[in-house]
């Protein structure tokens, strides 16, 4: 029997549709797979104190990266400063997940927080010009970033332990020439404190001769209200 004209058109359309679908499948199979974009591994928090054991272990004054998850058992506690909120968080008996938008916890019955001064951030000088920056603003009038007169300096980055010595000078003399023990440096109690308004130059000397020292410059300012001791992050990799 001969197909009617309508049936012929219908069959032709079916064949064309099947051919188009087959071609689309072949194109998809031949196309390279696109990998999912990983979460940017940027620092989002600073460890202040760890009591007991956590998983993973976190040294004091190390940075926590976006995408990290930390398990804190009931018998332990973790204290960190969240960069996004500038809160000092104390957690215990929970898992903490860190992301670019902050952090979340599995439960919150053993969590306390306290508003603190935001950590400041210094980058090395470059090409003879001061390029130090502040995480929360810059003193554009005088050209140098402000650092509180009672600061704790913390070296952060990919290789923070590579520096062996720190030297700090003012306009006329060397105030500090001391060996570094780890990545944290507190102003020596036997040394006169920083003077508000004065400019200081810091040099971090590497342990290995083939590594380069870094230089930073800053101006001292009065302590922030409610912050007896400010934290200054030195970004040695910038």
Coordinates of C-alpha atoms in Angstrom, one line a residue:
X1 CA 0.0 0.0 0.0
X2 CA 1.1 3.4 -0.8
X3 CA 1.6 5.9 2.1
X4 CA -0.6 8.9 2.1
X5 CA 1.1 12.3 1.7
X6 CA 0.6 13.2 5.4
X7 CA 2.2 9.9 6.4
X8 CA 5.1 10.5 4.1
X9 CA 5.7 13.9 5.7
X10 CA 5.5 12.4 9.2
X11 CA 8.0 9.7 8.4
X12 CA 10.4 12.2 6.9
X13 CA 10.2 14.4 9.9
X14 CA 10.9 11.4 12.2
X15 CA 13.9 10.4 10.2
X16 CA 15.3 14.0 10.3
X17 CA 14.7 14.4 14.0
X18 CA 16.5 11.1 14.7
X19 CA 19.4 12.1 12.6
X20 CA 19.7 15.5 14.4
X21 CA 19.6 13.8 17.8
X22 CA 22.3 11.4 16.7
X23 CA 24.5 14.2 15.5
X24 CA 24.0 16.1 18.8
X25 CA 25.1 13.1 20.8
X26 CA 28.2 12.7 18.7
X27 CA 29.1 16.3 19.2
X28 CA 28.7 16.0 23.0
X29 CA 30.8 12.9 23.1
X30 CA 33.6 14.5 21.1
X31 CA 33.6 17.7 23.2
X32 CA 36.3 17.9 25.9
X33 CA 35.0 17.6 29.5
X34 CA 35.0 20.9 31.4
X35 CA 36.3 20.5 35.0
X36 CA 34.4 22.2 37.8
X37 CA 36.2 25.4 39.0
X38 CA 37.8 24.8 42.4
X39 CA 37.1 27.0 45.3
X40 CA 39.8 29.7 45.6
X41 CA 42.2 28.9 48.4
X42 CA 42.3 32.3 50.0
X43 CA 43.0 32.9 53.8
X44 CA 39.7 33.5 55.7
X45 CA 40.7 33.2 59.4
X46 CA 43.7 33.3 61.7
X47 CA 44.3 30.7 64.4
X48 CA 45.0 32.4 67.8
X49 CA 44.9 29.4 70.1
X50 CA 44.4 25.7 70.1
X51 CA 43.7 23.7 73.3
X52 CA 43.8 19.9 73.0
X53 CA 43.8 18.2 69.6
X54 CA 42.0 19.2 66.4
X55 CA 41.8 17.5 63.0
X56 CA 43.9 18.7 61.3
X57 CA 46.3 20.2 63.8
X58 CA 46.5 24.0 63.5
X59 CA 49.6 25.8 64.8
X60 CA 48.9 29.1 66.6
X61 CA 49.0 32.2 64.3
X62 CA 48.6 30.1 61.1
X63 CA 46.0 31.0 58.6
X64 CA 42.9 28.9 57.7
X65 CA 42.1 28.7 54.0
X66 CA 38.8 28.8 52.2
X67 CA 37.6 25.3 51.7
X68 CA 39.1 23.9 54.9
X69 CA 37.1 21.9 57.5
X70 CA 38.3 21.5 61.1
X71 CA 37.0 19.0 63.5
X72 CA 37.1 20.2 67.2
X73 CA 36.3 17.5 69.7
X74 CA 34.4 18.1 72.9
X75 CA 37.6 18.0 75.0
X76 CA 39.3 20.5 72.8
X77 CA 38.8 24.1 71.8
X78 CA 39.9 26.3 68.9
X79 CA 40.2 30.1 69.0
X80 CA 40.4 32.0 65.7
X81 CA 39.8 35.4 64.2
X82 CA 37.3 35.4 61.3
X83 CA 38.5 37.9 58.7
X84 CA 35.1 38.6 57.3
X85 CA 33.4 39.6 60.6
X86 CA 36.5 40.5 62.7
X87 CA 35.1 38.3 65.5
X88 CA 37.3 36.3 67.8
X89 CA 35.5 32.9 67.8
X90 CA 36.0 30.1 70.4
X91 CA 34.5 26.7 69.3
X92 CA 34.4 23.2 70.9
X93 CA 32.7 20.0 70.1
X94 CA 31.8 20.7 66.5
X95 CA 33.1 20.7 62.9
X96 CA 33.9 24.2 61.4
X97 CA 33.7 24.6 57.6
X98 CA 35.4 27.7 56.1
X99 CA 34.3 29.3 52.8
X100 CA 34.8 32.6 51.0
X101 CA 31.6 33.9 52.6
X102 CA 32.7 33.0 56.2
X103 CA 32.3 29.9 58.2
X104 CA 29.6 27.5 59.4
X105 CA 29.4 25.0 62.2
X106 CA 27.8 21.6 62.7
X107 CA 26.1 22.9 65.8
X108 CA 26.5 26.0 68.0
X109 CA 26.0 25.0 71.6
X110 CA 29.7 25.4 72.5
X111 CA 30.6 28.6 70.6
X112 CA 31.3 32.1 71.8
X113 CA 32.4 35.2 69.9
X114 CA 33.9 38.6 70.7
X115 CA 34.3 41.6 68.5
X116 CA 38.0 42.5 68.1
X117 CA 40.1 44.9 66.0
X118 CA 40.5 43.7 62.4
X119 CA 44.0 42.3 61.7
X120 CA 46.1 44.8 59.8
X121 CA 48.1 43.6 56.7
X122 CA 51.5 44.7 55.5
X123 CA 53.0 43.9 52.1
X124 CA 56.8 44.3 51.3
X125 CA 58.1 47.5 49.9
X126 CA 58.7 47.4 46.1
X127 CA 61.3 49.1 43.9
X128 CA 62.3 51.6 46.6
X129 CA 58.8 52.9 47.1
X130 CA 56.6 52.0 50.0
X131 CA 53.8 49.6 48.8
X132 CA 52.6 48.4 52.2
X133 CA 48.9 48.1 52.5
X134 CA 46.3 47.9 55.2
X135 CA 43.5 45.4 55.1
X136 CA 41.2 48.0 56.5
X137 CA 42.4 51.3 54.9
X138 CA 45.6 53.2 54.4
X139 CA 46.9 56.5 55.7
X140 CA 47.1 58.3 52.4
X141 CA 48.0 61.7 53.9
X142 CA 51.4 60.5 55.1
X143 CA 52.0 57.7 52.6
X144 CA 52.7 55.0 55.2
X145 CA 50.3 52.4 56.6
X146 CA 49.4 52.8 60.3
X147 CA 50.5 50.2 62.9
X148 CA 49.4 50.3 66.5
X149 CA 52.2 51.0 69.0
X150 CA 51.6 47.6 70.7
X151 CA 51.4 45.2 67.8
X152 CA 52.0 41.5 67.4
X153 CA 53.6 40.9 64.0
X154 CA 52.8 37.5 62.3
X155 CA 54.5 36.3 59.1
X156 CA 52.0 34.6 56.8
X157 CA 52.2 33.1 53.3
X158 CA 53.5 29.9 51.6
X159 CA 56.8 29.8 53.4
X160 CA 56.5 31.9 56.6
X161 CA 59.2 30.0 58.5
X162 CA 62.0 30.9 56.1
X163 CA 63.0 34.0 58.0
X164 CA 65.6 33.8 60.8
X165 CA 66.0 37.4 62.0
X166 CA 64.2 40.7 62.2
X167 CA 65.6 44.3 62.3
X168 CA 63.6 47.4 62.9
X169 CA 65.0 50.9 62.6
X170 CA 63.6 54.4 63.0
X171 CA 65.1 57.5 61.3
X172 CA 68.4 57.4 63.2
X173 CA 69.0 54.0 64.9
X174 CA 68.4 50.3 65.0
X175 CA 65.8 49.5 67.7
X176 CA 65.4 45.8 67.3
X177 CA 67.9 43.2 66.0
X178 CA 66.6 39.9 67.2
X179 CA 66.4 36.2 66.2
X180 CA 63.0 35.0 65.1
X181 CA 61.4 32.0 66.8
X182 CA 58.6 30.9 64.5
X183 CA 56.4 33.2 62.6
X184 CA 55.3 35.5 65.4
X185 CA 57.2 38.5 66.7
X186 CA 56.2 40.5 69.7
X187 CA 57.8 43.9 70.5
X188 CA 60.5 43.2 73.1
X189 CA 59.5 44.5 76.6
X190 CA 63.1 45.8 77.1
X191 CA 62.8 48.0 74.0
X192 CA 61.1 51.4 74.1
X193 CA 57.7 51.2 72.6
X194 CA 56.9 52.6 69.1
X195 CA 56.2 56.3 69.1
X196 CA 52.9 57.5 67.6
X197 CA 53.6 59.5 64.4
X198 CA 57.1 58.0 63.8
X199 CA 58.0 56.0 60.7
X200 CA 59.8 52.7 61.1
X201 CA 61.5 50.3 58.6
X202 CA 61.5 46.5 59.1
X203 CA 63.8 44.0 57.5
X204 CA 63.2 40.3 57.6
X205 CA 66.4 38.3 57.0
X206 CA 66.0 34.8 55.5
X207 CA 67.6 31.7 57.0
X208 CA 69.1 30.6 53.7
X209 CA 71.6 32.7 51.8
X210 CA 69.9 32.3 48.4
X211 CA 66.6 33.7 49.7
X212 CA 66.0 37.4 49.5
X213 CA 65.2 39.6 52.5
X214 CA 62.1 41.7 52.5
X215 CA 61.6 45.2 53.7
X216 CA 58.5 46.9 55.1
X217 CA 57.7 50.4 56.2
X218 CA 55.0 51.7 58.5
X219 CA 54.0 54.6 60.8
X220 CA 53.1 54.0 64.4
X221 CA 49.7 55.2 65.6
X222 CA 47.9 55.1 69.0
X223 CA 46.3 51.8 69.9
X224 CA 42.8 51.2 68.6
X225 CA 40.0 51.7 71.2
X226 CA 39.2 48.5 72.9
X227 CA 42.2 46.7 71.3
X228 CA 45.1 46.4 73.8
X229 CA 47.2 44.5 71.3
X230 CA 46.7 44.7 67.5
X231 CA 47.8 41.9 65.1
X232 CA 49.7 42.8 62.0
X233 CA 50.0 40.2 59.2
X234 CA 53.1 40.4 57.1
X235 CA 52.5 39.0 53.7
X236 CA 56.0 37.8 52.8
X237 CA 54.9 36.4 49.4
X238 CA 53.6 39.6 47.9

